[in-house]
Short mmCIF file of C-alpha atoms and ligand atoms in Angstrom, two decimals:
data_model
loop_
_atom_site.label_atom_id
_atom_site.label_comp_id
_atom_site.label_asym_id
_atom_site.label_seq_id
_atom_site.Cartn_x
_atom_site.Cartn_y
_atom_site.Cartn_z
CA MET A 1 92.10 18.08 11.84
CA ASP A 2 94.49 16.62 14.42
CA ASP A 3 94.98 18.33 17.77
CA LYS A 4 98.08 20.27 16.70
CA GLN A 5 96.22 21.67 13.70
CA LEU A 6 93.22 22.52 15.90
CA ASP A 7 95.54 24.37 18.27
CA ARG A 8 97.18 26.29 15.43
CA GLN A 9 93.76 27.24 14.06
CA TYR A 10 91.98 28.19 17.29
CA VAL A 11 94.55 29.17 19.94
CA GLU A 12 95.86 32.74 19.64
CA ASN A 13 99.37 32.23 18.39
CA THR A 14 101.38 33.89 21.19
CA TYR A 15 103.71 30.92 21.72
CA ALA A 16 106.26 29.42 19.37
CA ARG A 17 105.36 25.85 20.28
CA GLN A 18 107.67 22.89 19.71
CA ASP A 19 106.25 20.28 17.34
CA LEU A 20 105.35 18.10 20.31
CA LEU A 21 101.98 17.16 21.76
CA LEU A 22 102.40 15.88 25.29
CA ASP A 23 99.88 13.40 26.59
CA HIS A 24 100.91 12.15 30.03
CA GLY A 25 103.82 12.02 32.45
CA LYS A 26 105.27 10.31 35.52
CA GLY A 27 108.07 11.81 37.59
CA ALA A 28 110.62 13.35 35.20
CA LEU A 29 109.28 11.43 32.19
CA VAL A 30 106.62 12.53 29.71
CA TRP A 31 105.08 10.77 26.73
CA ASP A 32 103.71 12.22 23.51
CA GLU A 33 100.46 11.23 21.82
CA ASN A 34 102.23 8.39 20.00
CA GLY A 35 103.63 6.90 23.22
CA ARG A 36 107.19 8.19 22.65
CA GLU A 37 109.06 8.81 25.93
CA TYR A 38 111.05 11.96 26.79
CA ILE A 39 113.04 13.10 29.81
CA ASP A 40 111.68 16.45 30.92
CA LEU A 41 114.43 19.00 31.58
CA GLY A 42 112.05 21.95 31.68
CA SER A 43 109.28 21.11 34.20
CA GLY A 44 106.78 23.28 32.34
CA ILE A 45 109.22 26.20 32.87
CA GLY A 46 110.16 25.40 36.43
CA VAL A 47 106.70 24.42 37.65
CA ASN A 48 106.56 20.64 38.12
CA ALA A 49 108.85 20.55 41.15
CA LEU A 50 107.67 17.05 42.09
CA GLY A 51 107.53 15.97 38.46
CA HIS A 52 104.38 14.63 36.87
CA ALA A 53 101.58 12.75 38.64
CA ASP A 54 103.32 12.64 42.04
CA GLU A 55 101.26 10.37 44.31
CA GLY A 56 101.33 12.52 47.45
CA TRP A 57 100.49 15.68 45.54
CA LEU A 58 97.67 13.92 43.63
CA GLN A 59 96.17 12.62 46.84
CA ALA A 60 96.29 16.04 48.47
CA VAL A 61 94.69 17.76 45.47
CA THR A 62 92.05 15.16 44.63
CA GLY A 63 91.20 14.66 48.31
CA GLN A 64 90.49 18.36 48.62
CA LEU A 65 88.67 18.53 45.27
CA LYS A 66 86.25 15.87 46.47
CA LYS A 67 85.50 17.94 49.57
CA LEU A 68 85.46 21.54 48.31
CA ALA A 69 87.03 22.91 45.12
CA HIS A 70 86.46 26.64 45.57
CA THR A 71 84.99 28.96 48.15
CA SER A 72 86.20 32.52 47.30
CA ASN A 73 88.07 34.56 49.88
CA LEU A 74 84.92 35.52 51.73
CA TYR A 75 85.46 32.45 53.94
CA TYR A 76 88.28 30.64 55.73
CA THR A 77 89.59 27.31 54.46
CA ALA A 78 92.14 25.06 56.16
CA PRO A 79 94.53 24.53 53.17
CA CYS A 80 94.94 28.28 52.65
CA ALA A 81 95.64 28.91 56.34
CA ARG A 82 98.06 25.98 56.61
CA LEU A 83 99.96 26.93 53.46
CA ALA A 84 100.36 30.50 54.73
CA GLU A 85 101.66 29.20 58.07
CA GLU A 86 104.11 26.78 56.43
CA LEU A 87 105.45 29.41 54.03
CA CYS A 88 105.85 32.07 56.70
CA THR A 89 107.46 29.73 59.22
CA ARG A 90 109.96 28.37 56.74
CA THR A 91 110.94 31.70 55.16
CA GLY A 92 110.88 33.93 58.24
CA GLN A 93 108.13 36.09 56.74
CA GLU A 94 104.96 37.08 58.60
CA LYS A 95 101.98 37.11 56.21
CA ALA A 96 101.04 35.67 52.82
CA PHE A 97 98.74 36.88 50.05
CA PHE A 98 97.70 34.27 47.49
CA CYS A 99 96.96 34.80 43.80
CA ASN A 100 97.32 32.75 40.63
CA SER A 101 100.60 33.53 38.90
CA GLY A 102 104.01 35.10 39.20
CA ALA A 103 102.96 38.32 37.52
CA GLU A 104 100.08 38.71 39.96
CA ALA A 105 102.38 38.03 42.90
CA ASN A 106 104.64 40.85 41.67
CA GLU A 107 101.65 43.15 41.09
CA CYS A 108 100.70 42.57 44.72
CA ALA A 109 104.25 43.31 45.89
CA ILE A 110 104.32 46.53 43.83
CA LYS A 111 101.00 47.68 45.31
CA ALA A 112 102.11 46.83 48.84
CA ALA A 113 105.41 48.72 48.43
CA ARG A 114 103.61 51.81 47.09
CA LYS A 115 101.09 51.74 49.92
CA TYR A 116 103.80 51.19 52.56
CA SER A 117 105.62 54.27 51.32
CA PHE A 118 102.48 56.38 50.95
CA THR A 119 101.39 55.50 54.48
CA HIS A 120 104.78 56.33 56.01
CA TYR A 121 106.03 59.18 53.80
CA GLY A 122 103.09 60.52 51.77
CA ALA A 123 102.85 60.96 48.01
CA GLY A 124 105.78 61.13 45.56
CA ARG A 125 107.92 58.30 46.88
CA HIS A 126 106.55 55.64 44.59
CA VAL A 127 109.38 54.58 42.24
CA ILE A 128 110.27 50.89 42.09
CA VAL A 129 113.86 50.27 41.02
CA THR A 130 114.30 47.09 38.99
CA LEU A 131 117.36 45.70 37.23
CA GLN A 132 118.33 45.63 33.59
CA ASN A 133 117.86 42.20 32.04
CA SER A 134 115.17 41.31 34.61
CA PHE A 135 111.83 39.64 33.95
CA HIS A 136 108.84 40.13 36.22
CA GLY A 137 105.76 39.16 34.19
CA ARG A 138 103.41 40.05 31.35
CA THR A 139 100.80 42.30 32.95
CA MET A 140 101.21 46.00 32.18
CA ALA A 141 102.83 46.89 35.52
CA THR A 142 105.12 43.85 35.62
CA LEU A 143 106.11 44.43 31.99
CA SER A 144 106.93 47.96 32.99
CA ALA A 145 109.02 46.53 35.83
CA THR A 146 110.80 44.17 33.43
CA GLY A 147 114.18 45.62 32.46
CA GLN A 148 114.33 44.32 28.88
CA ASP A 149 113.32 46.57 25.99
CA VAL A 150 112.32 43.62 23.84
CA PHE A 151 109.19 43.15 25.98
CA HIS A 152 108.22 46.82 25.74
CA ARG A 153 107.51 47.02 22.03
CA HIS A 154 103.97 47.79 20.84
CA PHE A 155 102.31 48.18 24.23
CA ASP A 156 102.69 51.86 25.18
CA PRO A 157 101.71 53.59 27.37
CA PHE A 158 103.04 51.69 30.37
CA PRO A 159 102.36 52.42 34.05
CA GLU A 160 104.91 54.93 35.32
CA GLY A 161 107.14 54.75 38.33
CA PHE A 162 109.81 52.19 37.41
CA ARG A 163 113.53 52.90 37.07
CA TYR A 164 116.06 50.42 35.69
CA ALA A 165 119.47 50.01 37.28
CA PRO A 166 122.42 48.04 35.91
CA ALA A 167 122.46 44.54 37.43
CA ASN A 168 125.60 43.57 39.38
CA ASP A 169 126.82 47.19 39.26
CA LEU A 170 126.77 48.42 42.85
CA ALA A 171 127.52 52.09 42.19
CA GLY A 172 124.99 52.21 39.34
CA THR A 173 122.25 50.57 41.41
CA LEU A 174 122.92 52.71 44.49
CA ALA A 175 122.71 55.81 42.28
CA ALA A 176 119.20 54.75 41.24
CA LEU A 177 118.03 54.59 44.88
CA ARG A 178 117.08 58.25 45.09
CA GLY A 179 114.60 59.95 47.43
CA ASP A 180 111.58 59.00 45.31
CA VAL A 181 112.17 55.24 45.62
CA CYS A 182 109.93 52.95 47.68
CA ALA A 183 111.28 49.53 46.67
CA LEU A 184 114.00 47.58 44.90
CA LEU A 185 112.75 44.52 42.99
CA PHE A 186 115.22 41.83 41.90
CA GLU A 187 115.55 38.16 40.96
CA PRO A 188 118.39 36.40 42.85
CA ILE A 189 119.11 34.63 39.54
CA GLN A 190 117.71 36.32 36.45
CA GLY A 191 115.93 33.38 34.83
CA GLU A 192 114.41 34.62 31.59
CA GLY A 193 117.42 36.93 31.25
CA GLY A 194 119.69 33.91 30.65
CA VAL A 195 120.23 32.46 34.16
CA VAL A 196 122.42 35.30 35.43
CA GLU A 197 123.13 35.18 39.15
CA LEU A 198 123.41 38.43 41.11
CA ASP A 199 126.66 38.67 43.10
CA HIS A 200 126.11 37.95 46.76
CA GLY A 201 128.23 40.90 47.95
CA TYR A 202 126.27 43.21 45.64
CA LEU A 203 122.96 41.97 47.08
CA GLN A 204 124.18 42.26 50.66
CA LYS A 205 125.31 45.87 50.13
CA LEU A 206 122.05 46.76 48.41
CA ALA A 207 120.07 45.18 51.24
CA ALA A 208 121.98 47.32 53.76
CA ALA A 209 121.43 50.50 51.70
CA CYS A 210 117.71 49.73 51.37
CA ARG A 211 117.34 49.17 55.09
CA GLU A 212 119.06 52.47 55.85
CA GLN A 213 116.67 54.37 53.57
CA ASP A 214 113.56 52.31 54.45
CA ILE A 215 113.33 51.12 50.85
CA LEU A 216 111.59 47.75 50.69
CA LEU A 217 113.61 44.89 49.25
CA ILE A 218 111.41 42.68 47.06
CA ALA A 219 112.81 39.33 45.94
CA ASP A 220 111.09 37.93 42.88
CA GLU A 221 111.55 34.23 43.64
CA VAL A 222 108.96 33.13 41.09
CA GLN A 223 111.57 31.02 39.30
CA THR A 224 114.31 30.64 41.95
CA GLY A 225 112.00 29.79 44.88
CA ILE A 226 110.62 26.48 46.17
CA GLY A 227 113.85 24.51 46.15
CA ARG A 228 114.88 25.19 42.56
CA THR A 229 118.40 26.33 43.52
CA GLY A 230 118.90 23.80 46.33
CA LYS A 231 117.53 26.10 49.07
CA LEU A 232 113.88 26.87 49.71
CA LEU A 233 114.52 30.45 48.54
CA GLY A 234 117.25 31.58 46.17
CA CYS A 235 118.04 34.50 48.52
CA GLU A 236 119.28 32.12 51.19
CA HIS A 237 122.51 31.65 49.20
CA SER A 238 123.42 35.31 49.77
CA GLY A 239 121.96 35.51 53.27
CA VAL A 240 119.80 38.47 52.25
CA ARG A 241 116.39 38.63 53.99
CA PRO A 242 113.89 40.47 51.75
CA ASP A 243 110.92 42.50 53.03
CA ILE A 244 108.66 40.92 50.40
CA VAL A 245 109.12 37.61 48.58
CA THR A 246 107.09 36.63 45.52
CA LEU A 247 106.55 33.00 44.57
CA ALA A 248 104.66 31.04 41.91
CA LYS A 249 105.85 28.33 39.46
CA GLY A 250 107.08 25.44 41.66
CA LEU A 251 104.80 26.25 44.58
CA GLY A 252 101.67 24.66 43.12
CA GLY A 253 103.43 21.55 41.79
CA GLY A 254 101.57 21.98 38.49
CA LEU A 255 98.50 24.01 39.43
CA PRO A 256 98.38 27.81 39.17
CA ILE A 257 99.25 29.72 42.32
CA GLY A 258 101.21 32.84 43.18
CA ALA A 259 102.10 34.23 46.59
CA ALA A 260 103.50 37.42 48.02
CA LEU A 261 105.05 36.97 51.46
CA PHE A 262 105.45 40.00 53.69
CA GLY A 263 108.14 40.36 56.34
CA GLU A 264 108.11 42.41 59.53
CA ARG A 265 108.17 45.81 57.83
CA ALA A 266 105.66 45.15 55.07
CA ALA A 267 103.18 42.84 56.83
CA GLY A 268 99.83 44.47 57.51
CA THR A 269 100.27 47.13 54.83
CA LEU A 270 97.47 45.79 52.65
CA GLN A 271 94.15 45.96 54.46
CA ALA A 272 90.65 44.65 53.65
CA GLY A 273 89.61 46.02 50.27
CA ASP A 274 93.13 47.01 49.16
CA HIS A 275 93.73 43.91 47.05
CA GLY A 276 92.06 40.64 46.14
CA SER A 277 91.73 37.71 43.79
CA THR A 278 88.68 35.51 43.19
CA PHE A 279 90.71 32.32 42.76
CA GLY A 280 93.65 33.23 45.04
CA GLY A 281 94.12 30.77 47.90
CA ASN A 282 91.96 28.16 46.18
CA PRO A 283 91.78 25.22 48.63
CA ALA A 284 92.64 22.47 46.12
CA VAL A 285 95.68 24.36 44.83
CA CYS A 286 96.79 25.22 48.37
CA ALA A 287 96.44 21.58 49.43
CA GLY A 288 98.75 20.63 46.54
CA ALA A 289 101.21 23.37 47.50
CA CYS A 290 101.29 22.07 51.10
CA ALA A 291 102.18 18.64 49.68
CA VAL A 292 105.02 20.20 47.66
CA LEU A 293 106.43 21.99 50.72
CA ARG A 294 106.20 18.87 52.89
CA ARG A 295 108.55 17.08 50.48
CA LEU A 296 111.12 19.89 50.43
CA ASP A 297 112.99 19.01 53.62
CA ASP A 298 116.74 19.53 54.14
CA GLY A 299 117.64 16.12 52.69
CA PHE A 300 115.58 16.75 49.55
CA LEU A 301 117.15 20.18 49.06
CA ALA A 302 120.68 18.80 49.53
CA GLU A 303 119.90 16.27 46.79
CA VAL A 304 118.83 19.09 44.45
CA GLU A 305 122.21 20.73 44.98
CA LYS A 306 124.01 17.42 44.30
CA LYS A 307 122.01 16.73 41.15
CA GLY A 308 122.79 20.23 39.94
CA ASP A 309 126.51 19.72 40.57
CA TYR A 310 126.42 16.49 38.56
CA LEU A 311 124.64 18.11 35.63
CA ARG A 312 126.96 21.11 35.69
CA GLY A 313 130.02 18.82 35.72
CA ARG A 314 128.74 16.82 32.75
CA LEU A 315 128.00 19.98 30.77
CA LEU A 316 131.35 21.61 31.56
CA ALA A 317 133.11 18.51 30.24
CA THR A 318 131.23 18.75 26.92
CA PRO A 319 132.73 20.22 23.73
CA ASN A 320 130.92 23.38 22.56
CA VAL A 321 130.00 24.41 26.15
CA ARG A 322 131.62 27.73 27.10
CA GLU A 323 130.11 28.29 30.53
CA VAL A 324 127.43 26.98 32.89
CA SER A 325 125.62 29.52 35.08
CA GLY A 326 123.01 29.19 37.82
CA ARG A 327 122.61 26.96 40.87
CA GLY A 328 121.01 23.69 41.83
CA LEU A 329 118.60 22.58 39.12
CA MET A 330 118.40 26.02 37.50
CA LEU A 331 121.23 26.05 34.99
CA GLY A 332 122.09 28.17 31.95
CA VAL A 333 124.46 26.82 29.32
CA ALA A 334 126.45 29.21 27.13
CA LEU A 335 127.33 27.48 23.88
CA ARG A 336 130.14 28.09 21.41
CA GLU A 337 129.50 31.20 19.29
CA GLY A 338 127.33 30.42 16.29
CA ILE A 339 125.38 27.55 17.86
CA SER A 340 121.70 28.35 18.19
CA PRO A 341 120.19 27.19 21.51
CA ALA A 342 116.81 26.82 19.77
CA GLU A 343 118.38 24.39 17.29
CA VAL A 344 119.96 22.44 20.16
CA VAL A 345 116.53 22.16 21.81
CA LYS A 346 115.01 20.81 18.58
CA ALA A 347 117.81 18.27 18.17
CA ALA A 348 117.55 17.22 21.83
CA ILE A 349 113.79 16.69 21.55
CA ALA A 350 114.37 14.49 18.51
CA LYS A 351 116.65 12.35 20.73
CA GLY A 352 114.22 12.20 23.67
CA VAL A 353 115.13 15.00 26.10
CA ILE A 354 113.34 18.34 26.46
CA PRO A 355 115.49 21.35 27.47
CA LEU A 356 114.55 25.05 27.37
CA THR A 357 116.23 28.24 26.22
CA ALA A 358 116.65 31.63 27.92
CA HIS A 359 118.13 34.47 25.91
CA GLU A 360 121.26 33.16 24.20
CA ARG A 361 121.54 30.18 26.51
CA LEU A 362 120.22 26.71 26.87
CA ARG A 363 118.26 26.53 30.12
CA LEU A 364 117.73 23.45 32.25
CA LEU A 365 115.02 23.28 34.94
CA PRO A 366 114.38 19.56 35.46
CA PRO A 367 111.80 18.34 37.97
CA LEU A 368 113.50 18.40 41.38
CA VAL A 369 112.63 14.70 41.80
CA ILE A 370 114.55 13.61 38.70
CA THR A 371 116.36 10.36 39.63
CA GLY A 372 120.10 9.76 39.31
CA GLY A 373 119.47 7.30 36.49
CA GLU A 374 117.29 9.74 34.57
CA LEU A 375 119.81 12.51 35.06
CA THR A 376 122.63 10.33 33.75
CA ARG A 377 120.57 9.29 30.72
CA ALA A 378 119.46 12.88 30.04
CA SER A 379 123.07 14.13 30.36
CA ASP A 380 124.34 11.40 27.99
CA ILE A 381 121.81 12.43 25.34
CA LEU A 382 122.03 16.20 25.80
CA CYS A 383 125.84 16.34 25.96
CA ASP A 384 126.03 14.17 22.86
CA VAL A 385 123.66 16.51 21.03
CA ILE A 386 125.61 19.62 22.09
CA ALA A 387 128.96 18.05 21.15
CA GLY A 388 127.58 17.18 17.70
CA PHE A 389 126.97 20.82 16.69
C1 PLP B 1 111.26 35.77 37.80
C2 PLP B 1 109.89 35.71 37.22
N1 PLP B 1 108.95 36.58 37.64
C3 PLP B 1 107.71 36.56 37.16
C4 PLP B 1 107.34 35.68 36.18
C5 PLP B 1 105.94 35.68 35.66
O1 PLP B 1 105.26 34.55 36.13
P1 PLP B 1 103.88 34.11 35.46
O2 PLP B 1 104.17 33.66 34.08
O3 PLP B 1 103.41 33.00 36.36
O4 PLP B 1 102.98 35.29 35.51
C6 PLP B 1 108.28 34.76 35.69
C7 PLP B 1 107.92 33.83 34.62
O5 PLP B 1 108.74 33.28 33.94
C8 PLP B 1 109.59 34.78 36.22
O6 PLP B 1 110.53 33.93 35.80
#
């Protein structure tokens, strides 16, 4: 049996995999097992911020692995402490909790919001308002938080205490913020929901309403964070400062990590014994994350914005493209009615570029380090494929 057949036989079939076995990569390029080259426009779903096999990241991770790979959270380690400091300093938050994925980061945020409210107001004020069309993860609580019915089939009963409000509808969302609400959870750009950006005025008004009612504002920046949109956090575009920020994907540069950052109001809510994770804050992963953050200076982020503008321009000039949503290197492409994004992905892979889909859209999340030349080549191929449908 070859490796694809082995996978189909022995891996639980929860993913509709492309017919592609990837073997190695460098920067924004990856190669399959036969040595065929592809330009990666997906970054492992927004994870490989520095692309594949980045030298600085490799050195940071392997250097730490040679010293100490894992300690548990019973002890201090320098990479964990330094990553927390760097994240807090650069985002204006006060404390960090580390875990292993986006869903876990959101679980932590949900627990912190419930405890904050319980501590200040007692029982009964535990509802988390989330938005329709959102995606927050695959654990039971984060599925419950996810405002898309398609994810809710087969898995009842779900944890209670979530209420869905209509995204980008100010009156509808304000109406959901009743006396039993402890937090509002939102993605600045709904990624899995089709790359739908929340209006900045809407977010600013919600932030003000939440502050007035001491409702915690939780930004799920699992997909939008870590430079993806051309700013360190997606929220910076609207100027909204959340009470809790959740991160994952791009933070580890390819290794699993999640983080919940707590601002002034929420910091200190979770105390010893309230929450934990055996692998959270793993020193090798944190060392890699520090290397990712070191690269994301203002110049690097400005380049992300420029690259995104180029890609958007190329797509908008392409027949069969109706609209391009998103920011920076997080773009959603609405195609002419009747064109299947999944079919476009297949055709693009056959020509040597690897895009993604999200809902009814094509989704592009290239490595942030993609070069101008690679971006031009990828745009030539992808736009040609789209135009040919
Ligand atoms: C906005 C958002 N939140 C949470 C998650 C869940 O992250 P993970 O798959 O790391 O648990 C995702 C994953 O796509 C996401 O896009």
